[in-house]
PDB file of C-alpha atoms in Angstrom:
ATOM      1  CA  MET A   1    -115.557 -10.389 -13.164  1.00 48.00           C
ATOM      2  CA  GLY A   2    -113.457 -13.488 -12.270  1.00 50.00           C
ATOM      3  CA  ILE A   3    -113.874 -15.743  -9.248  1.00 44.00           C
ATOM      4  CA  SER A   4    -111.078 -15.816  -6.687  1.00 48.00           C
ATOM      5  CA  ARG A   5    -109.381 -19.046  -5.666  1.00 44.00           C
ATOM      6  CA  THR A   6    -111.151 -18.844  -2.345  1.00 44.00           C
ATOM      7  CA  GLY A   7    -114.509 -18.442  -4.078  1.00 47.00           C
ATOM      8  CA  THR A   8    -113.787 -21.318  -6.452  1.00 43.00           C
ATOM      9  CA  ALA A   9    -112.885 -23.615  -3.547  1.00 43.00           C
ATOM     10  CA  LEU A  10    -116.099 -22.688  -1.775  1.00 38.00           C
ATOM     11  CA  VAL A  11    -118.233 -23.493  -4.844  1.00 39.00           C
ATOM     12  CA  VAL A  12    -116.498 -26.855  -5.325  1.00 37.00           C
ATOM     13  CA  ALA A  13    -116.967 -27.715  -1.660  1.00 41.00           C
ATOM     14  CA  VAL A  14    -120.668 -26.910  -1.843  1.00 37.00           C
ATOM     15  CA  LEU A  15    -121.115 -28.980  -5.003  1.00 40.00           C
ATOM     16  CA  LEU A  16    -119.276 -31.944  -3.528  1.00 38.00           C
ATOM     17  CA  GLY A  17    -121.290 -31.715  -0.347  1.00 41.00           C
ATOM     18  CA  THR A  18    -124.537 -31.659  -2.317  1.00 37.00           C
ATOM     19  CA  ALA A  19    -123.449 -34.640  -4.383  1.00 38.00           C
ATOM     20  CA  GLY A  20    -122.598 -36.553  -1.255  1.00 37.00           C
ATOM     21  CA  LEU A  21    -126.131 -36.034   0.083  1.00 34.00           C
ATOM     22  CA  THR A  22    -127.899 -37.248  -3.049  1.00 34.00           C
ATOM     23  CA  GLY A  23    -129.819 -40.465  -2.418  1.00 36.00           C
ATOM     24  CA  CYS A  24    -128.900 -40.586   1.276  1.00 35.00           C
ATOM     25  CA  ASN A  25    -132.320 -39.876   2.768  1.00 41.00           C
ATOM     26  CA  PRO A  26    -132.596 -42.480   5.568  1.00 41.00           C
ATOM     27  CA  ASN A  27    -136.366 -42.574   5.166  1.00 47.00           C
ATOM     28  CA  THR A  28    -136.322 -44.184   1.730  1.00 46.00           C
ATOM     29  CA  THR A  29    -135.809 -47.660   0.360  1.00 49.00           C
ATOM     30  CA  THR A  30    -132.270 -48.513  -0.648  1.00 50.00           C
ATOM     31  CA  GLY A  31    -130.953 -51.181  -2.945  1.00 54.00           C
ATOM     32  CA  SER A  32    -127.648 -52.822  -3.708  1.00 56.00           C
ATOM     33  CA  THR A  33    -126.109 -54.635  -6.626  1.00 49.00           C
ATOM     34  CA  SER A  34    -126.736 -57.952  -4.870  1.00 56.00           C
ATOM     35  CA  ASP A  35    -130.448 -57.116  -4.512  1.00 69.00           C
ATOM     36  CA  LYS A  36    -130.789 -56.132  -8.157  1.00 68.00           C
ATOM     37  CA  ASN A  37    -129.147 -59.345  -9.349  1.00 78.00           C
ATOM     38  CA  ALA A  38    -131.076 -61.566  -6.934  1.00 81.00           C
ATOM     39  CA  PRO A  39    -133.469 -64.154  -8.429  1.00 82.00           C
ATOM     40  CA  SER A  40    -137.014 -62.907  -8.928  1.00 84.00           C
ATOM     41  CA  GLY A  41    -139.252 -63.881  -6.027  1.00 86.00           C
ATOM     42  CA  SER A  42    -136.353 -64.442  -3.656  1.00 95.00           C
ATOM     43  CA  ALA A  43    -136.161 -62.963  -0.189  1.00 97.00           C
ATOM     44  CA  LEU A  44    -132.969 -61.142  -1.172  1.00 97.00           C
ATOM     45  CA  ALA A  45    -134.759 -59.452  -4.068  1.00 96.00           C
ATOM     46  CA  ALA A  46    -137.530 -58.365  -1.699  1.00 97.00           C
ATOM     47  CA  VAL A  47    -135.129 -56.583   0.661  1.00 97.00           C
ATOM     48  CA  LYS A  48    -135.076 -53.569  -1.664  1.00 95.00           C
ATOM     49  CA  ASP A  49    -138.835 -53.187  -1.170  1.00 95.00           C
ATOM     50  CA  LEU A  50    -138.443 -52.474   2.545  1.00 98.00           C
ATOM     51  CA  THR A  51    -138.280 -48.855   3.666  1.00 98.00           C
ATOM     52  CA  VAL A  52    -135.196 -47.944   5.698  1.00 98.00           C
ATOM     53  CA  LYS A  53    -135.768 -45.595   8.634  1.00 96.00           C
ATOM     54  CA  GLY A  54    -134.593 -45.042  12.170  1.00 96.00           C
ATOM     55  CA  ARG A  55    -136.235 -46.835  15.066  1.00 95.00           C
ATOM     56  CA  ALA A  56    -139.131 -44.851  16.581  1.00 96.00           C
ATOM     57  CA  PRO A  57    -139.487 -44.510  20.377  1.00 95.00           C
ATOM     58  CA  LYS A  58    -141.075 -47.400  22.254  1.00 96.00           C
ATOM     59  CA  THR A  59    -143.378 -44.941  24.030  1.00 96.00           C
ATOM     60  CA  GLY A  60    -146.904 -46.289  24.473  1.00 96.00           C
ATOM     61  CA  TYR A  61    -146.060 -49.915  23.660  1.00 97.00           C
ATOM     62  CA  SER A  62    -147.797 -52.755  25.463  1.00 96.00           C
ATOM     63  CA  ARG A  63    -148.836 -56.258  24.436  1.00 96.00           C
ATOM     64  CA  ALA A  64    -152.461 -55.127  24.799  1.00 96.00           C
ATOM     65  CA  GLN A  65    -151.953 -52.773  21.843  1.00 97.00           C
ATOM     66  CA  PHE A  66    -151.941 -55.909  19.656  1.00 97.00           C
ATOM     67  CA  GLY A  67    -155.209 -57.291  20.986  1.00 94.00           C
ATOM     68  CA  LYS A  68    -156.019 -60.269  23.166  1.00 89.00           C
ATOM     69  CA  SER A  69    -153.423 -63.040  23.077  1.00 87.00           C
ATOM     70  CA  TRP A  70    -154.148 -65.988  20.803  1.00 89.00           C
ATOM     71  CA  VAL A  71    -157.555 -65.211  19.392  1.00 88.00           C
ATOM     72  CA  ASP A  72    -159.284 -67.450  16.854  1.00 86.00           C
ATOM     73  CA  THR A  73    -158.742 -65.197  13.839  1.00 83.00           C
ATOM     74  CA  ASP A  74    -159.383 -67.943  11.258  1.00 82.00           C
ATOM     75  CA  HIS A  75    -162.651 -69.028  12.952  1.00 83.00           C
ATOM     76  CA  ASN A  76    -161.731 -72.726  13.089  1.00 81.00           C
ATOM     77  CA  SER A  77    -162.697 -72.939  16.803  1.00 80.00           C
ATOM     78  CA  CYS A  78    -159.014 -73.282  17.790  1.00 86.00           C
ATOM     79  CA  ASP A  79    -156.949 -70.407  19.152  1.00 90.00           C
ATOM     80  CA  THR A  80    -153.809 -69.305  17.354  1.00 93.00           C
ATOM     81  CA  ARG A  81    -151.395 -70.840  19.859  1.00 94.00           C
ATOM     82  CA  ASP A  82    -152.812 -74.327  19.407  1.00 93.00           C
ATOM     83  CA  ASP A  83    -152.985 -73.851  15.640  1.00 93.00           C
ATOM     84  CA  ILE A  84    -149.219 -73.167  15.590  1.00 95.00           C
ATOM     85  CA  LEU A  85    -148.428 -76.051  17.948  1.00 95.00           C
ATOM     86  CA  LYS A  86    -150.365 -78.383  15.627  1.00 93.00           C
ATOM     87  CA  ARG A  87    -148.630 -76.976  12.550  1.00 94.00           C
ATOM     88  CA  ASP A  88    -145.070 -77.156  13.862  1.00 96.00           C
ATOM     89  CA  MET A  89    -145.050 -80.289  16.048  1.00 95.00           C
ATOM     90  CA  THR A  90    -145.384 -84.010  15.454  1.00 94.00           C
ATOM     91  CA  SER A  91    -146.806 -86.879  17.568  1.00 93.00           C
ATOM     92  CA  GLU A  92    -149.381 -84.547  19.092  1.00 91.00           C
ATOM     93  CA  SER A  93    -151.965 -85.550  21.678  1.00 91.00           C
ATOM     94  CA  PHE A  94    -155.126 -83.541  22.271  1.00 90.00           C
ATOM     95  CA  ARG A  95    -157.415 -82.948  25.200  1.00 87.00           C
ATOM     96  CA  ALA A  96    -160.491 -85.138  24.856  1.00 73.00           C
ATOM     97  CA  ASP A  97    -162.949 -82.307  25.417  1.00 72.00           C
ATOM     98  CA  SER A  98    -161.354 -79.945  22.912  1.00 63.00           C
ATOM     99  CA  GLY A  99    -163.877 -80.930  20.251  1.00 64.00           C
ATOM    100  CA  GLY A 100    -162.025 -80.961  16.961  1.00 62.00           C
ATOM    101  CA  ASN A 101    -158.469 -81.574  18.109  1.00 70.00           C
ATOM    102  CA  CYS A 102    -157.820 -78.049  19.323  1.00 85.00           C
ATOM    103  CA  VAL A 103    -156.032 -78.165  22.655  1.00 89.00           C
ATOM    104  CA  VAL A 104    -152.600 -79.753  22.220  1.00 91.00           C
ATOM    105  CA  THR A 105    -151.476 -81.535  25.393  1.00 92.00           C
ATOM    106  CA  SER A 106    -148.186 -83.062  24.214  1.00 94.00           C
ATOM    107  CA  GLY A 107    -145.969 -83.477  21.183  1.00 95.00           C
ATOM    108  CA  LYS A 108    -142.467 -83.302  19.735  1.00 96.00           C
ATOM    109  CA  LEU A 109    -140.913 -80.151  18.276  1.00 96.00           C
ATOM    110  CA  ALA A 110    -137.946 -80.127  15.906  1.00 96.00           C
ATOM    111  CA  ASP A 111    -136.872 -76.713  17.157  1.00 97.00           C
ATOM    112  CA  PRO A 112    -135.647 -74.506  14.308  1.00 97.00           C
ATOM    113  CA  TYR A 113    -133.720 -72.124  16.572  1.00 97.00           C
ATOM    114  CA  THR A 114    -131.454 -74.694  18.265  1.00 96.00           C
ATOM    115  CA  GLY A 115    -131.617 -77.718  15.968  1.00 95.00           C
ATOM    116  CA  THR A 116    -132.729 -79.954  18.834  1.00 95.00           C
ATOM    117  CA  THR A 117    -135.871 -81.977  19.472  1.00 96.00           C
ATOM    118  CA  ILE A 118    -137.997 -80.783  22.386  1.00 96.00           C
ATOM    119  CA  SER A 119    -140.721 -82.717  24.181  1.00 95.00           C
ATOM    120  CA  PHE A 120    -143.801 -80.580  24.785  1.00 95.00           C
ATOM    121  CA  THR A 121    -146.159 -81.178  27.710  1.00 94.00           C
ATOM    122  CA  ARG A 122    -148.891 -78.661  28.368  1.00 91.00           C
ATOM    123  CA  GLY A 123    -148.434 -76.939  31.699  1.00 88.00           C
ATOM    124  CA  LYS A 124    -144.726 -77.864  31.792  1.00 85.00           C
ATOM    125  CA  SER A 125    -143.832 -76.304  28.494  1.00 78.00           C
ATOM    126  CA  THR A 126    -140.345 -75.684  27.201  1.00 90.00           C
ATOM    127  CA  VAL A 127    -141.916 -74.408  23.986  1.00 96.00           C
ATOM    128  CA  ASP A 128    -142.881 -70.804  23.215  1.00 96.00           C
ATOM    129  CA  ILE A 129    -144.720 -69.346  20.257  1.00 96.00           C
ATOM    130  CA  ASP A 130    -142.361 -66.680  18.943  1.00 97.00           C
ATOM    131  CA  HIS A 131    -143.353 -63.609  16.975  1.00 98.00           C
ATOM    132  CA  VAL A 132    -140.635 -63.707  14.316  1.00 98.00           C
ATOM    133  CA  VAL A 133    -140.986 -59.951  13.993  1.00 98.00           C
ATOM    134  CA  ALA A 134    -141.338 -59.071  17.659  1.00 98.00           C
ATOM    135  CA  LEU A 135    -144.388 -56.974  18.483  1.00 98.00           C
ATOM    136  CA  SER A 136    -142.278 -54.338  20.232  1.00 97.00           C
ATOM    137  CA  ASP A 137    -140.017 -54.154  17.169  1.00 98.00           C
ATOM    138  CA  ALA A 138    -143.101 -53.776  14.958  1.00 98.00           C
ATOM    139  CA  TRP A 139    -144.418 -51.009  17.235  1.00 98.00           C
ATOM    140  CA  GLN A 140    -141.195 -49.057  16.776  1.00 98.00           C
ATOM    141  CA  LYS A 141    -141.186 -49.565  13.001  1.00 98.00           C
ATOM    142  CA  GLY A 142    -144.650 -48.523  11.949  1.00 97.00           C
ATOM    143  CA  ALA A 143    -147.282 -50.463  13.905  1.00 98.00           C
ATOM    144  CA  GLN A 144    -147.967 -47.686  16.396  1.00 97.00           C
ATOM    145  CA  GLN A 145    -149.689 -45.841  13.548  1.00 96.00           C
ATOM    146  CA  TRP A 146    -151.969 -48.764  12.685  1.00 98.00           C
ATOM    147  CA  THR A 147    -155.493 -49.607  13.731  1.00 97.00           C
ATOM    148  CA  LYS A 148    -155.834 -52.109  16.558  1.00 95.00           C
ATOM    149  CA  ASP A 149    -157.375 -54.625  14.149  1.00 95.00           C
ATOM    150  CA  LYS A 150    -154.287 -54.557  11.951  1.00 97.00           C
ATOM    151  CA  ARG A 151    -152.017 -54.984  14.961  1.00 97.00           C
ATOM    152  CA  GLU A 152    -154.108 -57.959  16.113  1.00 96.00           C
ATOM    153  CA  SER A 153    -153.782 -59.449  12.642  1.00 95.00           C
ATOM    154  CA  LEU A 154    -149.966 -59.230  12.810  1.00 97.00           C
ATOM    155  CA  ALA A 155    -149.905 -60.761  16.305  1.00 97.00           C
ATOM    156  CA  ASN A 156    -151.912 -63.793  15.148  1.00 95.00           C
ATOM    157  CA  ASP A 157    -150.622 -64.223  11.591  1.00 96.00           C
ATOM    158  CA  PRO A 158    -149.132 -67.738  11.140  1.00 96.00           C
ATOM    159  CA  LEU A 159    -146.528 -66.190   8.816  1.00 97.00           C
ATOM    160  CA  ASN A 160    -145.138 -64.344  11.845  1.00 97.00           C
ATOM    161  CA  LEU A 161    -145.343 -67.239  14.322  1.00 97.00           C
ATOM    162  CA  LEU A 162    -143.068 -70.184  15.085  1.00 97.00           C
ATOM    163  CA  ALA A 163    -143.081 -72.786  17.851  1.00 97.00           C
ATOM    164  CA  VAL A 164    -139.562 -72.643  19.296  1.00 97.00           C
ATOM    165  CA  ASP A 165    -137.346 -73.363  22.293  1.00 96.00           C
ATOM    166  CA  TYR A 166    -138.524 -71.093  25.087  1.00 94.00           C
ATOM    167  CA  SER A 167    -135.048 -70.090  26.289  1.00 94.00           C
ATOM    168  CA  SER A 168    -133.949 -68.975  22.820  1.00 95.00           C
ATOM    169  CA  ASN A 169    -137.142 -66.973  22.449  1.00 95.00           C
ATOM    170  CA  ARG A 170    -136.596 -65.183  25.737  1.00 94.00           C
ATOM    171  CA  ILE A 171    -132.963 -64.444  24.949  1.00 96.00           C
ATOM    172  CA  LYS A 172    -134.121 -62.942  21.649  1.00 96.00           C
ATOM    173  CA  GLY A 173    -136.666 -60.663  23.334  1.00 95.00           C
ATOM    174  CA  ASP A 174    -137.639 -57.905  20.885  1.00 95.00           C
ATOM    175  CA  ALA A 175    -134.359 -57.989  18.949  1.00 96.00           C
ATOM    176  CA  ASP A 176    -134.252 -57.582  15.192  1.00 97.00           C
ATOM    177  CA  ALA A 177    -131.840 -59.308  12.801  1.00 97.00           C
ATOM    178  CA  ALA A 178    -129.091 -56.793  13.562  1.00 96.00           C
ATOM    179  CA  THR A 179    -128.846 -57.948  17.171  1.00 96.00           C
ATOM    180  CA  TRP A 180    -130.084 -61.569  17.246  1.00 97.00           C
ATOM    181  CA  LEU A 181    -130.106 -64.572  14.918  1.00 97.00           C
ATOM    182  CA  PRO A 182    -130.950 -68.197  15.739  1.00 97.00           C
ATOM    183  CA  PRO A 183    -127.954 -70.120  17.108  1.00 96.00           C
ATOM    184  CA  ASN A 184    -128.751 -72.831  14.555  1.00 96.00           C
ATOM    185  CA  LYS A 185    -127.037 -71.346  11.501  1.00 95.00           C
ATOM    186  CA  GLY A 186    -128.872 -73.756   9.206  1.00 96.00           C
ATOM    187  CA  PHE A 187    -132.118 -71.908   9.898  1.00 97.00           C
ATOM    188  CA  ARG A 188    -130.881 -68.344   9.571  1.00 97.00           C
ATOM    189  CA  CYS A 189    -131.762 -67.956   5.886  1.00 97.00           C
ATOM    190  CA  ALA A 190    -135.314 -69.186   6.477  1.00 97.00           C
ATOM    191  CA  TYR A 191    -135.584 -67.005   9.589  1.00 98.00           C
ATOM    192  CA  VAL A 192    -134.602 -63.695   7.999  1.00 98.00           C
ATOM    193  CA  ALA A 193    -136.595 -64.544   4.858  1.00 97.00           C
ATOM    194  CA  ARG A 194    -139.662 -64.858   7.092  1.00 98.00           C
ATOM    195  CA  GLN A 195    -138.906 -61.490   8.680  1.00 98.00           C
ATOM    196  CA  VAL A 196    -138.653 -59.924   5.219  1.00 98.00           C
ATOM    197  CA  ALA A 197    -141.957 -61.532   4.206  1.00 97.00           C
ATOM    198  CA  VAL A 198    -143.728 -60.218   7.314  1.00 98.00           C
ATOM    199  CA  LYS A 199    -142.316 -56.702   7.033  1.00 98.00           C
ATOM    200  CA  LYS A 200    -143.155 -56.532   3.331  1.00 98.00           C
ATOM    201  CA  LYS A 201    -146.712 -57.818   3.886  1.00 97.00           C
ATOM    202  CA  TYR A 202    -147.468 -55.289   6.630  1.00 98.00           C
ATOM    203  CA  GLY A 203    -145.391 -52.342   5.429  1.00 98.00           C
ATOM    204  CA  LEU A 204    -143.043 -52.318   8.409  1.00 98.00           C
ATOM    205  CA  TRP A 205    -139.693 -50.664   7.943  1.00 97.00           C
ATOM    206  CA  VAL A 206    -136.160 -51.789   8.830  1.00 98.00           C
ATOM    207  CA  THR A 207    -133.203 -49.897  10.260  1.00 98.00           C
ATOM    208  CA  ALA A 208    -130.026 -49.557   8.202  1.00 97.00           C
ATOM    209  CA  ALA A 209    -128.193 -51.981  10.503  1.00 97.00           C
ATOM    210  CA  GLU A 210    -131.050 -54.466  10.243  1.00 98.00           C
ATOM    211  CA  GLN A 211    -131.068 -54.240   6.449  1.00 97.00           C
ATOM    212  CA  THR A 212    -127.315 -54.885   6.369  1.00 97.00           C
ATOM    213  CA  ALA A 213    -127.665 -57.915   8.655  1.00 97.00           C
ATOM    214  CA  ILE A 214    -130.530 -59.367   6.583  1.00 98.00           C
ATOM    215  CA  ARG A 215    -128.576 -58.923   3.359  1.00 97.00           C
ATOM    216  CA  GLY A 216    -125.506 -60.499   4.938  1.00 96.00           C
ATOM    217  CA  VAL A 217    -127.452 -63.673   5.714  1.00 97.00           C
ATOM    218  CA  LEU A 218    -129.386 -63.858   2.442  1.00 97.00           C
ATOM    219  CA  GLN A 219    -126.295 -63.342   0.306  1.00 96.00           C
ATOM    220  CA  THR A 220    -125.225 -66.818   1.480  1.00 95.00           C
ATOM    221  CA  CYS A 221    -128.503 -68.245   0.096  1.00 96.00           C
ATOM    222  CA  PRO A 222    -129.621 -65.937  -2.761  1.00 95.00           C
ATOM    223  CA  ASP A 223    -132.251 -68.418  -3.951  1.00 95.00           C
ATOM    224  CA  GLU A 224    -134.085 -68.467  -0.597  1.00 96.00           C
ATOM    225  CA  ARG A 225    -137.753 -67.810  -1.342  1.00 95.00           C
ATOM    226  CA  LEU A 226    -140.176 -65.741   0.670  1.00 95.00           C
ATOM    227  CA  PRO A 227    -142.016 -68.275   2.849  1.00 93.00           C
ATOM    228  CA  SER A 228    -145.715 -68.992   3.092  1.00 88.00           C
ATOM    229  CA  ALA A 229    -147.603 -69.161   6.374  1.00 87.00           C
ATOM    230  CA  GLY A 230    -147.054 -72.924   6.493  1.00 84.00           C
ATOM    231  CA  LYS A 231    -144.690 -75.055   8.535  1.00 85.00           C
ATOM    232  CA  PRO A 232    -141.159 -73.608   8.564  1.00 87.00           C
ATOM    233  CA  VAL A 233    -138.499 -75.399   6.543  1.00 83.00           C
ATOM    234  CA  ALA A 234    -134.782 -74.891   7.068  1.00 79.00           C
ATOM    235  CA  SER A 235    -132.953 -74.242   3.822  1.00 73.00           C
ATOM    236  CA  GLY A 236    -129.537 -75.270   5.100  1.00 62.00           C
ATOM    237  CA  GLY A 237    -128.101 -71.890   4.116  1.00 62.00           C
ATOM    238  CA  GLY A 238    -125.961 -69.814   6.437  1.00 56.00           C
ATOM    239  CA  SER A 239    -123.226 -72.491   6.707  1.00 40.00           C
ATOM    240  CA  GLY A 240    -124.830 -74.134   9.715  1.00 31.00           C
ATOM    241  CA  VAL A 241    -126.510 -77.362  10.759  1.00 31.00           C
ATOM    242  CA  VAL A 242    -130.077 -78.042   9.652  1.00 31.00           C
ATOM    243  CA  PRO A 243    -132.463 -79.279  12.386  1.00 32.00           C
ATOM    244  CA  SER A 244    -132.983 -83.026  12.158  1.00 32.00           C
ATOM    245  CA  ALA A 245    -135.695 -85.320  13.442  1.00 30.00           C
ATOM    246  CA  SER A 246    -133.348 -86.683  16.069  1.00 30.00           C
ATOM    247  CA  GLY A 247    -132.636 -83.192  17.331  1.00 32.00           C
ATOM    248  CA  ALA A 248    -128.885 -83.630  17.019  1.00 32.00           C
ATOM    249  CA  GLY A 249    -126.544 -81.793  14.712  1.00 33.00           C
ATOM    250  CA  SER A 250    -125.191 -83.549  11.663  1.00 31.00           C
ATOM    251  CA  ALA A 251    -122.764 -86.392  12.162  1.00 28.00           C
ATOM    252  CA  SER A 252    -120.007 -84.381  10.561  1.00 29.00           C
ATOM    253  CA  ALA A 253    -120.521 -81.569  13.023  1.00 32.00           C
ATOM    254  CA  SER A 254    -120.271 -83.818  16.071  1.00 33.00           C
ATOM    255  CA  ALA A 255    -117.381 -85.750  14.578  1.00 34.00           C
ATOM    256  CA  SER A 256    -115.396 -82.551  14.095  1.00 57.00           C
ATOM    257  CA  ALA A 257    -116.033 -81.149  17.585  1.00 73.00           C
ATOM    258  CA  TYR A 258    -113.131 -79.153  18.943  1.00 77.00           C
ATOM    259  CA  ALA A 259    -110.903 -80.988  21.381  1.00 82.00           C
ATOM    260  CA  ASN A 260    -111.132 -78.126  23.840  1.00 86.00           C
ATOM    261  CA  CYS A 261    -112.057 -74.453  24.070  1.00 87.00           C
ATOM    262  CA  ALA A 262    -108.476 -73.380  23.441  1.00 82.00           C
ATOM    263  CA  ALA A 263    -108.675 -75.045  20.024  1.00 80.00           C
ATOM    264  CA  ALA A 264    -112.029 -73.394  19.314  1.00 73.00           C
ATOM    265  CA  ARG A 265    -110.630 -69.976  20.239  1.00 73.00           C
ATOM    266  CA  LYS A 266    -107.507 -70.510  18.137  1.00 65.00           C
ATOM    267  CA  ALA A 267    -109.765 -71.268  15.153  1.00 68.00           C
ATOM    268  CA  GLY A 268    -111.781 -68.103  15.819  1.00 63.00           C
ATOM    269  CA  ALA A 269    -114.940 -70.148  16.327  1.00 70.00           C
ATOM    270  CA  ALA A 270    -115.696 -69.361  19.979  1.00 74.00           C
ATOM    271  CA  PRO A 271    -118.227 -68.952  21.404  1.00 72.00           C
ATOM    272  CA  LEU A 272    -119.980 -71.993  19.966  1.00 70.00           C
ATOM    273  CA  HIS A 273    -123.758 -72.322  20.046  1.00 61.00           C
ATOM    274  CA  ARG A 274    -125.632 -75.609  20.103  1.00 60.00           C
ATOM    275  CA  GLY A 275    -125.972 -76.640  16.450  1.00 55.00           C
ATOM    276  CA  ASP A 276    -122.763 -74.887  15.345  1.00 61.00           C
ATOM    277  CA  PRO A 277    -120.116 -77.038  13.645  1.00 61.00           C
ATOM    278  CA  GLY A 278    -117.579 -77.999  16.310  1.00 71.00           C
ATOM    279  CA  TYR A 279    -119.987 -77.681  19.262  1.00 68.00           C
ATOM    280  CA  SER A 280    -120.180 -80.498  21.799  1.00 74.00           C
ATOM    281  CA  THR A 281    -121.774 -80.842  25.198  1.00 76.00           C
ATOM    282  CA  LYS A 282    -118.392 -81.529  26.812  1.00 77.00           C
ATOM    283  CA  LEU A 283    -117.372 -77.966  25.927  1.00 84.00           C
ATOM    284  CA  ASP A 284    -120.637 -76.548  27.283  1.00 75.00           C
ATOM    285  CA  ARG A 285    -119.936 -76.966  30.985  1.00 75.00           C
ATOM    286  CA  ASP A 286    -122.954 -75.043  32.279  1.00 72.00           C
ATOM    287  CA  GLY A 287    -125.330 -76.629  29.774  1.00 67.00           C
ATOM    288  CA  ASP A 288    -126.750 -73.332  28.532  1.00 64.00           C
ATOM    289  CA  GLY A 289    -126.286 -74.133  24.847  1.00 62.00           C
ATOM    290  CA  VAL A 290    -123.246 -71.855  24.474  1.00 71.00           C
ATOM    291  CA  ALA A 291    -119.783 -73.404  24.734  1.00 76.00           C
ATOM    292  CA  CYS A 292    -116.454 -71.661  25.263  1.00 83.00           C
ATOM    293  CA  ASP A 293    -118.130 -68.383  26.183  1.00 75.00           C
ATOM    294  CA  SER A 294    -115.836 -67.488  29.049  1.00 71.00           C
TER     295      SER A 294
END
């Protein structure tokens, strides 16, 4: 018995629909040609190792779920916050009674997020310790299923911590790479590589949009390596300005600052963040680090 045209069309439609679903399970890892051709050991190559899933509800999240803030997990008699301040800053001073140079009272930070130099004074701090993978983001991408000890380990792991400009950190909040990247483009490769390293180490997943954003950054610097837990180093990838000891952008960036915001908009560069090529303080009238944003 033959199959009618209607029946044939139905079979073809079913087969095509089935083919279209193959390999599209959002709860699996996904790769791309760029990942497969990425250098071994690079952050881009490691992206394919991250599971892709939807964001879980934030229900039940609190900072307390990740243990007491800044515990001495490495048993060196210094809490994690001061360990990171010592690692990331220069010209540090310490409180005399800290016994072993623990309590940092002042120093200079070459801020990776803005490309500026920040003076740190304890009690009047403009420096935060940022969780590169925000704890709330981690909670929604696997950590709510962990033991409290594992969550405390993530919260105090130097791999996941950076001393940074406090305003940038608070603007970031619990955003992932799909919704926030450092305004200093010269640090973006190192930043997302660190997120990949943390998520791979702890088995945290990424959303599809986050994976796309991470790949987009790392494809500009395919040789970027997964970082260690040591002091962060900007790779210069991401077509931005690398932080310098003086805290200013490169000379070429300041020399090529746009004459006015109209010129920046015509070039498609607005808004401009501090550290972006073409940024200057004269364009940033309210001094918030973002020029030509209105």
